[in-house]
XYZ file of C-alpha atoms in Angstrom:
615
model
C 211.701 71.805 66.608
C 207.993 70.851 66.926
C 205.820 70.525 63.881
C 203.640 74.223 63.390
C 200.257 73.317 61.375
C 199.529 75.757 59.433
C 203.046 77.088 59.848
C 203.288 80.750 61.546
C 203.982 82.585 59.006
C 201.182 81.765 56.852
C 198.940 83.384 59.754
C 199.267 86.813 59.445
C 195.985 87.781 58.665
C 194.719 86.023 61.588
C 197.162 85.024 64.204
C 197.063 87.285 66.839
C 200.609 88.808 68.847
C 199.968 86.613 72.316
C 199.026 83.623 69.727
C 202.124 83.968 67.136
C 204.472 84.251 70.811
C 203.138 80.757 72.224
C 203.645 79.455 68.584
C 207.522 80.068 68.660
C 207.774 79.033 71.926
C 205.995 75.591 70.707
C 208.215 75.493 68.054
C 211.620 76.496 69.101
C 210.559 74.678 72.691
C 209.481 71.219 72.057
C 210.810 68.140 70.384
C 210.604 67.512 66.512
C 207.846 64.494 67.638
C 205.641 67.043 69.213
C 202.908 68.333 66.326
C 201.107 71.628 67.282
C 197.730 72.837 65.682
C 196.533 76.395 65.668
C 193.263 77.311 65.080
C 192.010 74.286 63.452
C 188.599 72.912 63.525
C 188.754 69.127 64.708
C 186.100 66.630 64.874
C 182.730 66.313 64.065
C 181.657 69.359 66.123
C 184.113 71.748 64.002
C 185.628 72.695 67.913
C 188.918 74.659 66.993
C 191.003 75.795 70.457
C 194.088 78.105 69.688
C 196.415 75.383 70.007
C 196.281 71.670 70.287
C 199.598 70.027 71.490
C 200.415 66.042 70.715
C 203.461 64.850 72.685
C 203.749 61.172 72.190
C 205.871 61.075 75.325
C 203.817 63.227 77.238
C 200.280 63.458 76.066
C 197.436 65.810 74.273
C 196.840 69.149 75.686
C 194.497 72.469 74.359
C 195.299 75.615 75.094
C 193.140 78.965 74.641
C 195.740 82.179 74.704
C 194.242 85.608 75.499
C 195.936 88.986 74.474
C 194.167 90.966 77.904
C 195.807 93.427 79.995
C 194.880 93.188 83.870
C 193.620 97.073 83.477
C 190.590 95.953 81.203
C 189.353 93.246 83.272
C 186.006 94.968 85.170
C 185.132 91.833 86.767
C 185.141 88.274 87.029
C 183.702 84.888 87.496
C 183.879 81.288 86.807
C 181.822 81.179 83.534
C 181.971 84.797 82.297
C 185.221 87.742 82.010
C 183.868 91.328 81.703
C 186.693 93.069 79.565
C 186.926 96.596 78.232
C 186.526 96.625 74.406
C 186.697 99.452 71.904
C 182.999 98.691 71.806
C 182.166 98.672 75.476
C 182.591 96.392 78.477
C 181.424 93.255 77.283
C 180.809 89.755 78.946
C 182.941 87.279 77.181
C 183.008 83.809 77.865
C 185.681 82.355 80.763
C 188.388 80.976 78.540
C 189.093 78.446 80.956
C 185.334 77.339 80.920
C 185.916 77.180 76.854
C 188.557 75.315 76.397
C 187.374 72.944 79.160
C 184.617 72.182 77.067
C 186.693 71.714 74.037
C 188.360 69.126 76.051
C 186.295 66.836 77.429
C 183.998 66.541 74.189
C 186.731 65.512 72.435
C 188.618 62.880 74.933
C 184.830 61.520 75.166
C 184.771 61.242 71.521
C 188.196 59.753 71.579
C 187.213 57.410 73.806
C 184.642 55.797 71.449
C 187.508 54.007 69.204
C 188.120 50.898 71.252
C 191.944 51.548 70.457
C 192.082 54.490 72.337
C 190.936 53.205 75.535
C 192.949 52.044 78.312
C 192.160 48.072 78.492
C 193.374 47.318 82.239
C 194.722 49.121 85.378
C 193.349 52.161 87.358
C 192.725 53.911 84.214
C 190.945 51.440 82.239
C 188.132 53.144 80.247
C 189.724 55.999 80.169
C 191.919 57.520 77.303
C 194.927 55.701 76.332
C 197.331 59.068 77.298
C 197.423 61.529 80.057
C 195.265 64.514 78.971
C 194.808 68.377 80.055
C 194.010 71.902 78.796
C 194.759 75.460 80.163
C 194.675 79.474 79.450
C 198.008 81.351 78.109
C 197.277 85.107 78.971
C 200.296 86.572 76.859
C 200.304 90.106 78.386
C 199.321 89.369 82.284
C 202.291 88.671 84.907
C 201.613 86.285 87.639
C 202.117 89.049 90.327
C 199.278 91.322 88.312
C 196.563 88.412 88.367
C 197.535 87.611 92.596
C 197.375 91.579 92.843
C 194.144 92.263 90.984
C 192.105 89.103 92.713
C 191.644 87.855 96.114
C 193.311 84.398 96.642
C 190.156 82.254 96.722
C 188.483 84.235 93.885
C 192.050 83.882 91.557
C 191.648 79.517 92.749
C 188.245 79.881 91.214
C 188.094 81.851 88.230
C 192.177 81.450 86.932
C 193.691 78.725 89.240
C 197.501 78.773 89.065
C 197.316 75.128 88.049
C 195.525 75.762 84.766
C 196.588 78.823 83.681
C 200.111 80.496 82.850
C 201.172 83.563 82.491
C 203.079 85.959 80.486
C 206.638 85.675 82.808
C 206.216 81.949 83.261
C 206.295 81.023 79.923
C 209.115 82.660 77.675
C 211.038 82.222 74.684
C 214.684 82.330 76.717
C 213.554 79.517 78.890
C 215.585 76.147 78.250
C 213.378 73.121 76.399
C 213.148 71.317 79.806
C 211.513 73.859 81.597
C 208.853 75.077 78.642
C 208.009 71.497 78.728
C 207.596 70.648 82.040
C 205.130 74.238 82.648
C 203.333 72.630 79.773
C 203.163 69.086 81.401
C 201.953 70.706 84.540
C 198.717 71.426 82.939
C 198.117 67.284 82.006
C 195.558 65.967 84.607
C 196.577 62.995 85.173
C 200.014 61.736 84.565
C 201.011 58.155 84.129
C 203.321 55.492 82.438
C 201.891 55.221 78.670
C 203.191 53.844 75.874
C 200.800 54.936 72.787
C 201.904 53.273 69.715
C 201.889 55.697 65.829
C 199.245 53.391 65.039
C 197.588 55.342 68.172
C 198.565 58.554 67.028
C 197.659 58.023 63.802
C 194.205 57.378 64.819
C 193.719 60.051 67.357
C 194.714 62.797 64.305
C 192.223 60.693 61.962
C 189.439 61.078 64.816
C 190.524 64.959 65.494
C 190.846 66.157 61.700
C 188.738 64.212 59.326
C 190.162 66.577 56.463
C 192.946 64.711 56.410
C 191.586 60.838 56.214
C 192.330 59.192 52.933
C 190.081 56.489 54.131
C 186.617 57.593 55.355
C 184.450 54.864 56.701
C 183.158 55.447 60.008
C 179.958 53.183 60.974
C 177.575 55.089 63.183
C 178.007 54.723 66.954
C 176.729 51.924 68.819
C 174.486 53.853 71.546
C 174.447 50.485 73.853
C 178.351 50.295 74.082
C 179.303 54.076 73.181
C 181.477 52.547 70.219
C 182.869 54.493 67.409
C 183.399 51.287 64.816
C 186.351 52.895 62.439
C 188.619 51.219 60.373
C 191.314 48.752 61.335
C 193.930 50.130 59.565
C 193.557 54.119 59.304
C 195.443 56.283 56.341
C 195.554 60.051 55.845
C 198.307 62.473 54.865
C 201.611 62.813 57.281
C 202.107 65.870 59.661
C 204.455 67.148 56.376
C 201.517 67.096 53.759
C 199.351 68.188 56.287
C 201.473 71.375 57.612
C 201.976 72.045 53.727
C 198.265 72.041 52.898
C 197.002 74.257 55.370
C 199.718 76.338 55.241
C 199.036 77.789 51.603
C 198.142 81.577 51.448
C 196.395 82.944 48.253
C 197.824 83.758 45.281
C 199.387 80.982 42.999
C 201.023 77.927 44.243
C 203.026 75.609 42.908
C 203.985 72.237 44.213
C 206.770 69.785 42.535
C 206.143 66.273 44.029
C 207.794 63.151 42.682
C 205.426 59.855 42.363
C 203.662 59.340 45.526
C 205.225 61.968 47.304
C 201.086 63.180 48.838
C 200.116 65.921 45.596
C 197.088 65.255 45.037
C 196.166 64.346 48.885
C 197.017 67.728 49.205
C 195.185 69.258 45.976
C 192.075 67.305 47.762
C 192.967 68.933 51.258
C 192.982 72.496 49.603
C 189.960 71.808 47.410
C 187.771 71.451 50.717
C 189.448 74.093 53.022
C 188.670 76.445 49.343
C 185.311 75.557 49.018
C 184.593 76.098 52.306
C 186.336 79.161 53.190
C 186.551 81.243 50.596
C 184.411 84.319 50.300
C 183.173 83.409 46.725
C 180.338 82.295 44.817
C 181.810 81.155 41.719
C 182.138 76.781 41.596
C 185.914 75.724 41.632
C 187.593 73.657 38.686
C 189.510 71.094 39.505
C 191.091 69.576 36.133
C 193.372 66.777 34.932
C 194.337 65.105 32.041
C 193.325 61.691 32.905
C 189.360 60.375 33.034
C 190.279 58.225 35.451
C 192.041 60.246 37.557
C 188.856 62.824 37.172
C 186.591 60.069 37.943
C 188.783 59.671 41.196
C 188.888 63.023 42.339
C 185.467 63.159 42.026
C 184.578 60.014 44.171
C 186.575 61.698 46.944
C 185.334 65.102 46.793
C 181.874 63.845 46.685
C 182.184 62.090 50.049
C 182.530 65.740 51.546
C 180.009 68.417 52.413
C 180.602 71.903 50.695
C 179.750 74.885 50.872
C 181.023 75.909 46.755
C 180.120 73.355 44.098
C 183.176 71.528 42.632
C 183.391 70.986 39.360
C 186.298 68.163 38.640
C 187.201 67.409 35.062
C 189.161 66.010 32.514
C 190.925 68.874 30.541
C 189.255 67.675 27.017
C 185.874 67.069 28.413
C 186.405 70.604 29.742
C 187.599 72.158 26.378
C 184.216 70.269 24.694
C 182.149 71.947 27.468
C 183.668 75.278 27.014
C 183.264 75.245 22.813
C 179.885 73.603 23.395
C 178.549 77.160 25.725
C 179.602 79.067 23.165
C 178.588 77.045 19.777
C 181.949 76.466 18.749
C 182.281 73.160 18.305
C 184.642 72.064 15.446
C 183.316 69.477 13.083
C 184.032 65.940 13.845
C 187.141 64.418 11.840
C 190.310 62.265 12.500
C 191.886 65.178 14.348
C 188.905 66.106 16.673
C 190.927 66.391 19.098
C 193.881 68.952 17.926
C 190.958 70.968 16.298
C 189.366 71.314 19.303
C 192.505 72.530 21.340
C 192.811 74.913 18.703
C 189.343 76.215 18.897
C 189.373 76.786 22.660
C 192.775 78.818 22.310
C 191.216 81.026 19.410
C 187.610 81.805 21.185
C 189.844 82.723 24.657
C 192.405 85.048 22.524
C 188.938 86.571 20.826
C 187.027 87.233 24.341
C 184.299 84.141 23.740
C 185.223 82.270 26.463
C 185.671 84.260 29.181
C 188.167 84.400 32.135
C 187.679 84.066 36.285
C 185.023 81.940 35.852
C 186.003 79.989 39.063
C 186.598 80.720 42.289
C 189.633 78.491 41.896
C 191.477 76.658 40.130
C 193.280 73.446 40.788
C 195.610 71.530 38.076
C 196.861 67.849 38.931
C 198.834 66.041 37.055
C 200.128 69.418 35.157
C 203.073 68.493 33.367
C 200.790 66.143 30.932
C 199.164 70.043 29.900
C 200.666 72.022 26.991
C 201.677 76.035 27.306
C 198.699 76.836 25.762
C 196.383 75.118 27.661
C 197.457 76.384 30.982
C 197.798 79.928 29.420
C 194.058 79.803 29.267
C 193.618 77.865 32.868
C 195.910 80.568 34.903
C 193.600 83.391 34.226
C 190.126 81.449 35.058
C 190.240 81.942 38.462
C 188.678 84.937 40.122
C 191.306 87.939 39.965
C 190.300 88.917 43.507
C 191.646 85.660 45.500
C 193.582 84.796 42.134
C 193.883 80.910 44.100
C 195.617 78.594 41.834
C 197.252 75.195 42.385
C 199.606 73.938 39.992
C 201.484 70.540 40.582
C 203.365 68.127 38.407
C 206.335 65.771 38.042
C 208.226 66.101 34.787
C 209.234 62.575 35.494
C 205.673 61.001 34.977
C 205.204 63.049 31.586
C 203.688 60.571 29.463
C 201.342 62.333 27.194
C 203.344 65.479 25.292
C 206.471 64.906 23.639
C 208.999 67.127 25.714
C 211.813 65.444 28.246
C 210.734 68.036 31.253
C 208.433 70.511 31.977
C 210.752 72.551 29.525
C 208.497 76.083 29.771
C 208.852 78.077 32.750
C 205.313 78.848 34.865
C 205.877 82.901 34.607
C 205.650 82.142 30.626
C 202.433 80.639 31.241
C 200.964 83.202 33.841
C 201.780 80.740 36.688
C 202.977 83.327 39.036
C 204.207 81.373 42.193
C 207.823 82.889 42.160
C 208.844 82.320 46.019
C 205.478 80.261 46.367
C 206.387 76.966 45.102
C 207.190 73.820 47.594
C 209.564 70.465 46.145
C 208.196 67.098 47.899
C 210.952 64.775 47.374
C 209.853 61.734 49.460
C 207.718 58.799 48.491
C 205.533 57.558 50.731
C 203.574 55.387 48.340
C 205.012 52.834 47.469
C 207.594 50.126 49.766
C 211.195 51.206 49.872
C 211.773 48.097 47.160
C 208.810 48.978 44.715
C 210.240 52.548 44.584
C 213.870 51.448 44.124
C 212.966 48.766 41.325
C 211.129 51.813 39.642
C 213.693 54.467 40.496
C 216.525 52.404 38.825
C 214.947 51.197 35.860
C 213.432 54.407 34.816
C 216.405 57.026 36.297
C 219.103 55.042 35.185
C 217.956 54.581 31.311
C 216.638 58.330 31.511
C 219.355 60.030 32.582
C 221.739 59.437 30.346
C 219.615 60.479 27.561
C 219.170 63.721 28.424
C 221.175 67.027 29.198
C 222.341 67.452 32.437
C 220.651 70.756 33.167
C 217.268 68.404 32.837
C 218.468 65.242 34.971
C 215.809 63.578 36.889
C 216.707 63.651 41.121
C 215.793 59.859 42.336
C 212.988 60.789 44.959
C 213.776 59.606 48.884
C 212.153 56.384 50.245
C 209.479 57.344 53.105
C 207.781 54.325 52.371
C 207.595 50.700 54.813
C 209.450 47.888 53.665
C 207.833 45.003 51.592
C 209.112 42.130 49.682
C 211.192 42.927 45.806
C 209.656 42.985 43.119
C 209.202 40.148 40.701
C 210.257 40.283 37.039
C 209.559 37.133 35.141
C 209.773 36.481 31.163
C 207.970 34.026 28.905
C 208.265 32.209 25.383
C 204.769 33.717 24.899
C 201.777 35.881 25.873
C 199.401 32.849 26.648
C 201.721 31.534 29.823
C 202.104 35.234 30.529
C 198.223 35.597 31.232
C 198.397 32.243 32.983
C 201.164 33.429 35.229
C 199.321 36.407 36.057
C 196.080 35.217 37.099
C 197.785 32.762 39.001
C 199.028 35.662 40.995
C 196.328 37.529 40.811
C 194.079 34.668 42.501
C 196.689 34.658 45.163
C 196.642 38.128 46.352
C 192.756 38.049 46.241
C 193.171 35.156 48.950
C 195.765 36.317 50.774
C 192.588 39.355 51.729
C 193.562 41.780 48.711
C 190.081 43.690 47.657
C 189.551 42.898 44.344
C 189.138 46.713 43.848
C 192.833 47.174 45.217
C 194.308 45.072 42.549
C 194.645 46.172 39.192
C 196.618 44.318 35.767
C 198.471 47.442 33.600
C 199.504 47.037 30.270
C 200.863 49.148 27.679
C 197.839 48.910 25.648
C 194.443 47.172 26.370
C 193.644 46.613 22.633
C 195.767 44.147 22.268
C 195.274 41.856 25.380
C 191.311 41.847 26.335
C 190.364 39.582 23.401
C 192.687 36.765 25.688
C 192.561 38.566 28.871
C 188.847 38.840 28.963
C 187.515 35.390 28.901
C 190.219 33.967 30.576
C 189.286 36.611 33.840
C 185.152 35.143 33.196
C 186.584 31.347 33.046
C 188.239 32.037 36.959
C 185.079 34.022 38.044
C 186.683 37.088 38.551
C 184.598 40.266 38.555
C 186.338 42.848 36.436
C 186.492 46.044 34.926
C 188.523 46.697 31.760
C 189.444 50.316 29.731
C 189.826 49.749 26.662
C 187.648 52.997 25.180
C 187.182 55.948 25.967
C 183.600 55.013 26.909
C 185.027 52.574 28.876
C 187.473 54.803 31.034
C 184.081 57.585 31.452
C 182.089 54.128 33.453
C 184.494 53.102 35.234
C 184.314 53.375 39.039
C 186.890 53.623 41.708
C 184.301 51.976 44.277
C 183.040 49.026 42.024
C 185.059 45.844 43.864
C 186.486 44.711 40.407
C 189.650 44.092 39.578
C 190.671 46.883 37.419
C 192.545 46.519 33.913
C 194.000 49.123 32.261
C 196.561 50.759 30.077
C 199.647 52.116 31.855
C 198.665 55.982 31.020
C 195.290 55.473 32.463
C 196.567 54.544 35.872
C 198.026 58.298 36.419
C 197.041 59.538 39.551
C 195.559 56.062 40.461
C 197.146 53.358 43.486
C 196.258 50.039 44.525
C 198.151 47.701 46.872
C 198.807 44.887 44.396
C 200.041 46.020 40.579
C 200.455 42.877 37.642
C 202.231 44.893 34.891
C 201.893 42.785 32.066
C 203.657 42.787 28.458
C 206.243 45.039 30.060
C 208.649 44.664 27.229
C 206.422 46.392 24.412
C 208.285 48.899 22.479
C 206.876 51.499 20.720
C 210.472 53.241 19.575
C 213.356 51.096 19.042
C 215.774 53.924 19.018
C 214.468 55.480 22.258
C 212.632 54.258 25.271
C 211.946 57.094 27.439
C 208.799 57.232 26.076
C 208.242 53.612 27.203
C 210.099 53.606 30.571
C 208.294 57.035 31.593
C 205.059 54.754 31.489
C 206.707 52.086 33.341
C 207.647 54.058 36.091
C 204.395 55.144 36.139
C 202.518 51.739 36.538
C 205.625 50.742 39.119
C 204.651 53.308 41.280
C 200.950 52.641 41.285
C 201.545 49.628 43.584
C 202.031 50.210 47.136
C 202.904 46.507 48.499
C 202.753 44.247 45.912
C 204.392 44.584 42.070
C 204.738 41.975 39.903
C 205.974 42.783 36.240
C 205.913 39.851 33.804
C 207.119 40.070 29.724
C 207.495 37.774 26.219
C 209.426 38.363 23.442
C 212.711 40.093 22.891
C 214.039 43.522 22.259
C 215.999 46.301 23.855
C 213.753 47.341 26.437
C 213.174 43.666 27.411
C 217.327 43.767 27.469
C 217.078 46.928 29.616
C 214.717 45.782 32.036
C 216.614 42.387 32.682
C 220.097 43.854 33.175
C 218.763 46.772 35.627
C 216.633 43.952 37.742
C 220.036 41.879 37.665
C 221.986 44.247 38.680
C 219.586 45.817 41.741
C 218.261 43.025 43.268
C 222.057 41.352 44.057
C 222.206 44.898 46.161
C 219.163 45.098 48.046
């Protein structure tokens, strides 16, 4: 089956009879690599034909469909139909005309990445894949249109080559013969073999709402080149599908590491503060400053039509007291006095609720009841949009195993609305099985069944193991890791793509610090608070950090250093919960270096022993 984004039946309010027919006929009719778009806006000129078909094999073709009946068309020509409305006869434009339009701005625009161009033969210049576009008229038979026009009028305004109707494209036809009427409407058709890294770049170029990397350098008029980036990223036809695909109400998505949540909490953010028929800002809120900081960076790249307001949840609580003058007085336990105050002034009607247009929670299993009691009933009641994701695995913060509450006891009310993303895509198939082992296999047998963590699926490419080296002390530690630090840097790793994790900063930037300054290497390190609210996801420093801080965060090349620090002999799933967390921050590159002895030390050697003789 062929890939429906957003799916069908997540349409209804739009999606009109003629349209939702073609769309199961797409779906049940084509291939599983054939990815259909309805009613999206693509490129720079927001364009958005009914349906946009990408056939690796075969090539990219736009479609308008019109629900007419013969009996309301007055008259005809090339540019204009004149159709019988409840209003009146009215001229509307040719949707052949329309959709040729949409074409042919878009294969030009296309043909402004050099990689998309055909380099030699009789196509050269031209777009790398055969191309086309054509009219579905859902309710008009072939014999009606050849009845209700004279021939040379019918080759002019509908020719049979460009449009199809009702009888010759059907839901009992066989897959051969749905795609070949389809095919019939490419232009040209040729021997092409367009790589994914093609098709990766013609979906960056047609939906920039997807791109996780952004930087396009203006066009060069003299040579009518688009300069974009080498490598292009964005989220797969899955995240995609799943974030346009969301309806109101409350949703709920259950991702493990690097599965795409909060590419799709960004997605969402944009198509909300765009689209929605609001006037209230939109919170997006997470635990982590750094994360927040993140978020922010991302969202700010966009144009929107709704203000976005994206916060830490404590910053948040401190604004929220601060409106409203109840600010608790500074002590030891600041913190736990302020979480207290918030939940008191909300119970007493001080803080008010559906503040926001939306709301949007990443990260949501490091949030207590309470907190997300309060959260659940800021946005507006009368879209009531709400995004909730977690991973219970990555709970670092509150003392609990799982998410061990359910959402309805919070207000969460996604029953039936909440989506499971098992597959990484993150990290390299070893990265995520060094992680996955060490963490799942310590984990899971200290806990109860009913709570076991599922291993998530590899989606990721391949890439070399892991390393896991140990040292008599800290000081050839450092050494080591700077060492490989200085390697990935020359081997064309950003400095902002590489980041040393720790379990606490405290205790290594004294040595770490002026050891980084001796080699020259521009850093930034969190150890405060202050610290984590200046730091800068598009500064081109190496980043240090403590493990919890990197929530949220990636980078292509991880050092985790002092990997063996315990902070409970008797239990490490405290520990190992933050491991797995800085494991799967690296997407190519994870070293993971340790001195001293002790049981997670023990723990981490056996594991590594025992997976890397398997892989």
């Amino acid at each position: 089956m062929a890939i429906i984004i957003p799916t069908v039946s997540s349409c209804s309010d739009k999606i009109t009879a003629g349209e939702k027919r073609l769309a199961r006929i797409l779906e049940g009719g084509l291939s599983e690599q054939c990815t259909c778009w309805y009613d999206t806006r693509m490129g720079e000129k927001q364009n958005h034909p009914d349906f946009v078909i990408l056939t690796p094999d075969k090539g990219l073709l736009f479609l308008e469909v019109k629900d007419w009946f013969i009996t309301k068309i007055k008259s005809a020509n090339k540019t204009h139909i004149h159709y019988e409305t409840k209003n009146d006869i009215e001229p509307l434009k040719n949707p052949l005309e329309q959709v040729r339009q949409y074409t042919f701005q878009t294969i030009d625009s296309l043909k402004k990445d050099p990689l998309l161009r055909q380099q030699e033969g009789a196509y050269q210049g031209g777009f790398i894949m055969p191309y086309g576009y054509g009219v579905y008229l859902s309710n008009i038979t072939r014999a009606q249109l050849e009845k209700s026009f004279l021939p040379n009028e019918l080759s002019e305004i509908f020719p049979a080559s460009q449009v199809i109707c009702k009888d010759e494209l059907t839901e009992f036809m066989t897959r051969e013969h749905i795609s070949a009427r389809l095919e019939s409407l490419l232009k040209h058709s040729f021997v092409h073999h367009t790589t994914p890294q093609q098709l990766d770049r013609i979906r960056w170029h047609l939906y920039p709402d997807v791109r996780i990397n952004h930087a396009v350098t203006q066009v060069d008029v003299d040579s009518f080149t688009l300069h974009t980036p080498d490598v292009v990223c964005m989220m797969d036809t899955k995240q995609e599908q799943l974030a346009r695909s969301m309806g109101a109400g409350h949703r709920v998505i259950h991702g493990v590491a690097g599965s795409g949540k909060t590419l799709i909490l960004h997605h969402r953010c944009i198509e909300l503060a765009n689209n929605i028929e609001n006037t209230k800002p939109i919170l997006v809120i997470c635990y982590n400053i750094t994360l927040a900081k993140k978020l922010k960076a991302q969202l700010e790249r966009h144009t929107l039509r709704l203000p976005v307001e994206v916060i830490h949840f404590h910053a948040w609580c401190y604004q929220q007291l601060h409106a409203h003058h109840r600010i608790p007085p500074k002590s030891k336990n600041f913190i736990e006095l302020m979480e207290n105050a918030l939940t008191v002034a909300f119970e007493d009607g001080i803080i008010k609720p559906e503040q926001y247009s939306a709301v949007l929670i990443d990260e949501g299993h490091d949030f207590k009841p309470e907190w997300l009691r309060i959260l659940a009933q800021m946005p507006d009641a009368k879209d009531s949009a709400l995004l909730f994701l977690y991973d219970d695995a990555q709970s670092i913060y509150q003392k609990k195993k799982a998410l061990d509450f359910t959402l309805s006891s919070v207000d969460i009310k996604a029953q039936g609305r909440t989506t499971i993303l098992d597959t990484n895509y993150r990290n390299t198939r070893q990265i995520l099985h060094f992680a996955s082992s060490i963490a799942f296999s310590y984990l899971n047998n200290h806990i109860e069944d009913a709570l076991k963590y599922q291993r998530p699926a590899a989606g990721g490419l391949s890439g070399h193991y892991p390393t896991l080296a140990s040292f008599d002390n800290q000081d050839e530690e450092i050494t080591h890791v700077l060492d490989w630090v200085t390697e990935q840097r020359q081997q064309g790793v950003a400095w902002s793509d590489i980041a040393i994790l720790c379990p606490s900063t405290y205790s290594i930037s004294g040595m770490l610090g002026p050891r980084l300054e001796a080699r020259k290497i521009p850093y930034q390190m969190i150890v405060t608070s202050d610290d984590k609210k200046h730091w800068s996801p598009q500064n081109d420093f190496l980043c240090v950090m403590p493990l919890p801080s990197s929530k949220g965060l990636e980078f292509q090349s991880v050092a985790i250093m002092d990997a063996a620090k315990e902070r409970d002999e008797e239990d490490l799933s405290d520990d190992i919960k933050r491991l797995y967390v800085g494991f799967t921050r690296a997407r190519q590159n994870l070293l993971v270096t340790m001195h001293g002895a002790g049981n997670l030390r023990d723990h981490l050697v056996s594991t590594y022993k025992y997976c890397a003789k398997r892989v």
